[in-house]
């Protein structure tokens, strides 16, 4: 079993819809990262969080440490949000452990 | 400047060639990373440099040779690669090698080994 599990693996939405991507992890962590990768492109760090909630524009990330669960929400989705969203966790000086990613497609 | 740059963007090389990938950041970060990413898979860590010293080598074959000439630059020297080494190679940097330090990724070099 992966240390980091994401769901769903694939997600298709219509423009304007509210989107939620989930991430669960099995061990104690220092921080959880949400990353975005467009097709053929590099990775952009969206959020790093260790508790509570963070918001940036139309993106919101939450984490529940007790339940070992995080969600990434996208409000008013747009075709340019189409990308792979990756959840990763870190502990101390250990390397990042990545989930397998969620491929999001937003249709106009 | 919150950018990590990588050159070249694309590289095609034969199995007998020697080539180098370059990565640069000017954020004053003291940790730099090389990752390898195959299609539809998450990145796999290859090497970590901390304060210009190699701190982690994830059992990477010796045909990949990293180098950190100074705190802003990271190179990956390639020699006698195999076709299965074809992948996207990502560089990243962070303030320190600790979990509270956010990693900034470059755009990657798409490597094809023929």
mmCIF file of C-alpha atoms in Angstrom:
data_model
loop_
_atom_site.group_PDB
_atom_site.id
_atom_site.type_symbol
_atom_site.label_atom_id
_atom_site.label_comp_id
_atom_site.label_asym_id
_atom_site.label_seq_id
_atom_site.Cartn_x
_atom_site.Cartn_y
_atom_site.Cartn_z
ATOM 1 C CA UNK A 1 0.000 0.000 0.000
ATOM 2 C CA UNK A 2 1.334 3.456 -0.944
ATOM 3 C CA UNK A 3 2.099 5.807 1.914
ATOM 4 C CA UNK A 4 0.182 8.465 -0.023
ATOM 5 C CA UNK A 5 -3.113 7.689 -1.726
ATOM 6 C CA UNK A 6 -4.946 10.118 -3.979
ATOM 7 C CA UNK A 7 -8.468 10.011 -5.302
ATOM 8 C CA UNK A 8 -9.808 10.123 -7.845
ATOM 9 C CA UNK A 9 -7.121 9.034 -10.318
ATOM 10 C CA UNK A 10 -8.921 10.823 -13.149
ATOM 11 C CA UNK A 11 -11.468 13.599 -12.987
ATOM 12 C CA UNK A 12 -13.400 15.305 -15.779
ATOM 13 C CA UNK A 13 -15.403 18.437 -15.076
ATOM 14 C CA UNK A 14 -17.258 21.146 -16.924
ATOM 15 C CA UNK A 15 -16.002 24.699 -16.781
ATOM 16 C CA UNK A 16 -17.290 26.457 -13.687
ATOM 17 C CA UNK A 17 -17.683 23.346 -11.553
ATOM 18 C CA UNK A 18 -16.315 23.019 -8.012
ATOM 19 C CA UNK A 19 -13.615 20.367 -7.858
ATOM 20 C CA UNK A 20 -12.239 18.360 -4.959
ATOM 21 C CA UNK A 21 -9.172 16.129 -5.002
ATOM 22 C CA UNK A 22 -8.387 14.019 -1.954
ATOM 23 C CA UNK A 23 -5.151 12.792 -0.420
ATOM 24 C CA UNK A 24 -4.719 10.335 2.451
ATOM 25 C CA UNK A 25 -1.474 9.323 4.052
ATOM 26 C CA UNK A 26 -0.532 6.575 6.462
ATOM 27 C CA UNK A 27 2.317 7.967 8.573
ATOM 28 C CA UNK A 28 3.006 11.044 10.660
ATOM 29 C CA UNK A 29 4.253 13.941 8.580
ATOM 30 C CA UNK A 30 5.854 17.339 8.981
ATOM 31 C CA UNK A 31 4.228 18.881 5.923
ATOM 32 C CA UNK A 32 1.960 18.073 2.998
ATOM 33 C CA UNK A 33 2.502 19.533 -0.448
ATOM 34 C CA UNK A 34 0.122 20.021 -3.345
ATOM 35 C CA UNK A 35 1.842 20.248 -6.716
ATOM 36 C CA UNK A 36 0.559 20.939 -10.234
ATOM 37 C CA UNK A 37 2.027 19.596 -13.447
ATOM 38 C CA UNK A 38 0.774 20.547 -16.898
ATOM 39 C CA UNK A 39 1.270 18.043 -19.753
ATOM 40 C CA UNK A 40 4.930 17.787 -20.695
ATOM 41 C CA UNK A 41 5.802 20.480 -18.207
ATOM 42 C CA UNK A 42 7.583 21.149 -14.991
ATOM 43 C CA UNK A 43 6.045 21.057 -11.539
ATOM 44 C CA UNK A 44 4.614 24.042 -9.712
ATOM 45 C CA UNK A 45 4.258 24.014 -5.957
ATOM 46 C CA UNK A 46 0.731 25.167 -5.074
ATOM 47 C CA UNK A 47 0.662 24.747 -1.313
ATOM 48 C CA UNK A 48 2.716 23.473 1.571
ATOM 49 C CA UNK A 49 0.731 23.006 4.753
ATOM 50 C CA UNK A 50 1.051 21.359 8.124
ATOM 51 C CA UNK A 51 -2.289 22.351 9.635
ATOM 52 C CA UNK A 52 -5.559 24.092 8.861
ATOM 53 C CA UNK A 53 -6.328 25.685 5.556
ATOM 54 C CA UNK A 54 -4.645 27.809 2.898
ATOM 55 C CA UNK A 55 -6.176 29.759 0.032
ATOM 56 C CA UNK A 56 -4.642 31.179 -3.111
ATOM 57 C CA UNK A 57 -6.993 32.632 -5.686
ATOM 58 C CA UNK A 58 -9.471 29.925 -6.675
ATOM 59 C CA UNK A 59 -7.479 27.181 -4.945
ATOM 60 C CA UNK A 60 -8.044 26.051 -1.373
ATOM 61 C CA UNK A 61 -6.113 23.345 0.473
ATOM 62 C CA UNK A 62 -7.122 21.845 3.791
ATOM 63 C CA UNK A 63 -5.501 19.294 6.030
ATOM 64 C CA UNK A 64 -6.797 17.238 8.960
ATOM 65 C CA UNK A 65 -3.781 15.926 10.839
ATOM 66 C CA UNK A 66 -5.809 13.620 13.103
ATOM 67 C CA UNK A 67 -7.490 11.949 10.134
ATOM 68 C CA UNK A 68 -4.335 12.039 7.985
ATOM 69 C CA UNK A 69 -6.271 13.563 5.133
ATOM 70 C CA UNK A 70 -5.985 16.597 2.883
ATOM 71 C CA UNK A 71 -8.180 18.041 0.166
ATOM 72 C CA UNK A 72 -7.478 20.403 -2.700
ATOM 73 C CA UNK A 73 -10.467 22.396 -3.910
ATOM 74 C CA UNK A 74 -10.747 24.406 -7.102
ATOM 75 C CA UNK A 75 -13.635 26.859 -7.332
ATOM 76 C CA UNK A 76 -15.053 28.067 -10.670
ATOM 77 C CA UNK A 77 -12.862 25.627 -12.601
ATOM 78 C CA UNK A 78 -11.425 26.668 -15.952
ATOM 79 C CA UNK A 79 -9.911 24.673 -18.837
ATOM 80 C CA UNK A 80 -6.482 26.082 -17.910
ATOM 81 C CA UNK A 81 -6.777 24.175 -14.609
ATOM 82 C CA UNK A 82 -6.424 20.948 -16.612
ATOM 83 C CA UNK A 83 -3.282 19.308 -15.260
ATOM 84 C CA UNK A 84 -2.059 16.536 -13.002
ATOM 85 C CA UNK A 85 -2.303 17.396 -9.323
ATOM 86 C CA UNK A 86 0.150 15.599 -7.063
ATOM 87 C CA UNK A 87 0.025 15.261 -3.300
ATOM 88 C CA UNK A 88 3.351 14.704 -1.516
ATOM 89 C CA UNK A 89 4.306 14.394 2.149
ATOM 90 C CA UNK A 90 7.538 15.076 3.978
ATOM 91 C CA UNK A 91 8.963 14.132 7.374
ATOM 92 C CA UNK A 92 12.047 15.663 8.913
ATOM 93 C CA UNK A 93 14.893 15.510 6.435
ATOM 94 C CA UNK A 94 13.432 12.536 4.609
ATOM 95 C CA UNK A 95 12.648 12.751 0.935
ATOM 96 C CA UNK A 96 9.247 13.744 -0.394
ATOM 97 C CA UNK A 97 6.864 10.814 -0.813
ATOM 98 C CA UNK A 98 4.573 11.388 -3.766
ATOM 99 C CA UNK A 99 1.084 10.190 -4.524
ATOM 100 C CA UNK A 100 0.354 8.880 -8.010
ATOM 101 C CA UNK A 101 -1.409 12.055 -9.042
ATOM 102 C CA UNK A 102 -4.904 13.030 -10.150
ATOM 103 C CA UNK A 103 -5.393 13.925 -13.793
ATOM 104 C CA UNK A 104 -7.929 16.733 -14.069
ATOM 105 C CA UNK A 105 -9.583 17.677 -17.358
ATOM 106 C CA UNK A 106 -11.858 20.716 -17.408
ATOM 107 C CA UNK A 107 -13.968 20.980 -20.550
ATOM 108 C CA UNK A 108 -15.226 24.338 -21.850
ATOM 109 C CA UNK B 1 13.367 35.773 -8.524
ATOM 110 C CA UNK B 2 11.590 32.522 -7.595
ATOM 111 C CA UNK B 3 12.622 30.618 -10.670
ATOM 112 C CA UNK B 4 14.597 27.450 -11.236
ATOM 113 C CA UNK B 5 15.904 27.263 -14.791
ATOM 114 C CA UNK B 6 17.022 24.159 -16.640
ATOM 115 C CA UNK B 7 18.863 23.714 -19.930
ATOM 116 C CA UNK B 8 18.418 22.247 -22.406
ATOM 117 C CA UNK B 9 14.641 21.797 -22.636
ATOM 118 C CA UNK B 10 15.025 18.778 -24.886
ATOM 119 C CA UNK B 11 17.988 16.480 -25.453
ATOM 120 C CA UNK B 12 18.419 13.526 -27.774
ATOM 121 C CA UNK B 13 21.571 11.492 -27.290
ATOM 122 C CA UNK B 14 23.018 8.209 -28.402
ATOM 123 C CA UNK B 15 24.132 5.546 -25.987
ATOM 124 C CA UNK B 16 27.805 6.400 -26.510
ATOM 125 C CA UNK B 17 27.418 10.167 -26.084
ATOM 126 C CA UNK B 18 28.408 12.307 -23.124
ATOM 127 C CA UNK B 19 26.118 15.211 -22.303
ATOM 128 C CA UNK B 20 25.249 17.417 -19.333
ATOM 129 C CA UNK B 21 22.052 18.848 -17.930
ATOM 130 C CA UNK B 22 22.217 22.191 -16.165
ATOM 131 C CA UNK B 23 20.113 23.727 -13.419
ATOM 132 C CA UNK B 24 20.341 27.192 -11.905
ATOM 133 C CA UNK B 25 18.584 29.082 -9.113
ATOM 134 C CA UNK B 26 19.193 32.507 -7.621
ATOM 135 C CA UNK B 27 16.963 32.281 -4.576
ATOM 136 C CA UNK B 28 19.832 31.647 -2.164
ATOM 137 C CA UNK B 29 18.620 28.095 -1.610
ATOM 138 C CA UNK B 30 21.157 25.738 -0.066
ATOM 139 C CA UNK B 31 19.508 22.470 -1.105
ATOM 140 C CA UNK B 32 19.226 21.271 -4.697
ATOM 141 C CA UNK B 33 17.712 18.088 -6.076
ATOM 142 C CA UNK B 34 17.635 15.964 -9.221
ATOM 143 C CA UNK B 35 14.512 13.938 -9.964
ATOM 144 C CA UNK B 36 13.699 11.542 -12.786
ATOM 145 C CA UNK B 37 10.110 11.265 -13.982
ATOM 146 C CA UNK B 38 8.778 8.634 -16.361
ATOM 147 C CA UNK B 39 5.492 9.177 -18.193
ATOM 148 C CA UNK B 40 2.388 9.056 -15.981
ATOM 149 C CA UNK B 41 4.485 8.402 -12.863
ATOM 150 C CA UNK B 42 5.423 10.659 -9.963
ATOM 151 C CA UNK B 43 8.982 12.006 -9.770
ATOM 152 C CA UNK B 44 11.690 9.759 -8.322
ATOM 153 C CA UNK B 45 14.449 11.353 -6.285
ATOM 154 C CA UNK B 46 17.966 10.780 -7.648
ATOM 155 C CA UNK B 47 20.331 13.095 -5.766
ATOM 156 C CA UNK B 48 20.260 15.777 -3.087
ATOM 157 C CA UNK B 49 22.917 18.417 -2.517
ATOM 158 C CA UNK B 50 23.020 20.342 0.720
ATOM 159 C CA UNK B 51 25.437 23.271 1.010
ATOM 160 C CA UNK B 52 27.148 22.100 -2.195
ATOM 161 C CA UNK B 53 27.844 18.648 -0.793
ATOM 162 C CA UNK B 54 26.149 15.463 -1.981
ATOM 163 C CA UNK B 55 23.941 14.334 0.879
ATOM 164 C CA UNK B 56 21.696 11.750 -0.758
ATOM 165 C CA UNK B 57 22.313 9.368 -3.662
ATOM 166 C CA UNK B 58 19.307 7.124 -4.184
ATOM 167 C CA UNK B 59 21.422 4.238 -5.534
ATOM 168 C CA UNK B 60 21.591 5.870 -8.948
ATOM 169 C CA UNK B 61 23.757 4.102 -11.588
ATOM 170 C CA UNK B 62 27.179 5.647 -12.089
ATOM 171 C CA UNK B 63 26.332 6.622 -15.662
ATOM 172 C CA UNK B 64 24.623 9.585 -13.972
ATOM 173 C CA UNK B 65 27.132 11.876 -12.273
ATOM 174 C CA UNK B 66 25.958 14.973 -10.390
ATOM 175 C CA UNK B 67 28.035 18.042 -9.725
ATOM 176 C CA UNK B 68 27.390 21.193 -7.720
ATOM 177 C CA UNK B 69 30.026 23.769 -8.756
ATOM 178 C CA UNK B 70 28.533 26.476 -6.517
ATOM 179 C CA UNK B 71 25.423 27.195 -4.498
ATOM 180 C CA UNK B 72 23.456 28.375 -7.544
ATOM 181 C CA UNK B 73 24.345 25.680 -10.046
ATOM 182 C CA UNK B 74 23.667 21.978 -10.317
ATOM 183 C CA UNK B 75 24.774 19.777 -13.188
ATOM 184 C CA UNK B 76 23.968 16.213 -14.128
ATOM 185 C CA UNK B 77 26.582 14.581 -16.338
ATOM 186 C CA UNK B 78 25.360 11.745 -18.523
ATOM 187 C CA UNK B 79 27.489 9.013 -20.070
ATOM 188 C CA UNK B 80 26.714 5.667 -21.695
ATOM 189 C CA UNK B 81 23.001 5.935 -21.023
ATOM 190 C CA UNK B 82 20.460 3.286 -21.904
ATOM 191 C CA UNK B 83 17.156 3.792 -23.761
ATOM 192 C CA UNK B 84 15.289 3.152 -20.487
ATOM 193 C CA UNK B 85 16.923 6.304 -19.092
ATOM 194 C CA UNK B 86 14.701 8.347 -21.404
ATOM 195 C CA UNK B 87 12.558 10.500 -19.107
ATOM 196 C CA UNK B 88 11.880 14.022 -17.880
ATOM 197 C CA UNK B 89 14.680 15.168 -15.565
ATOM 198 C CA UNK B 90 13.587 17.730 -13.036
ATOM 199 C CA UNK B 91 15.728 19.945 -10.892
ATOM 200 C CA UNK B 92 14.409 21.488 -7.683
ATOM 201 C CA UNK B 93 15.716 23.676 -4.897
ATOM 202 C CA UNK B 94 14.685 24.559 -1.371
ATOM 203 C CA UNK B 95 15.930 26.779 1.430
ATOM 204 C CA UNK B 96 17.217 23.784 3.403
ATOM 205 C CA UNK B 97 16.910 19.994 3.286
ATOM 206 C CA UNK B 98 14.115 19.882 5.830
ATOM 207 C CA UNK B 99 10.443 19.173 5.501
ATOM 208 C CA UNK B 100 9.358 22.719 6.354
ATOM 209 C CA UNK B 101 11.192 23.957 3.287
ATOM 210 C CA UNK B 102 9.125 24.263 0.119
ATOM 211 C CA UNK B 103 10.676 22.835 -3.032
ATOM 212 C CA UNK B 104 10.709 24.898 -6.217
ATOM 213 C CA UNK B 105 10.886 22.865 -9.408
ATOM 214 C CA UNK B 106 12.339 23.733 -12.779
ATOM 215 C CA UNK B 107 10.596 23.078 -16.121
ATOM 216 C CA UNK B 108 12.603 19.915 -16.724
ATOM 217 C CA UNK B 109 14.763 18.508 -19.496
ATOM 218 C CA UNK B 110 13.075 15.946 -21.738
ATOM 219 C CA UNK B 111 15.783 13.355 -22.460
ATOM 220 C CA UNK B 112 15.553 10.778 -25.211
ATOM 221 C CA UNK B 113 18.272 8.107 -25.463
ATOM 222 C CA UNK B 114 18.487 6.415 -28.857
#
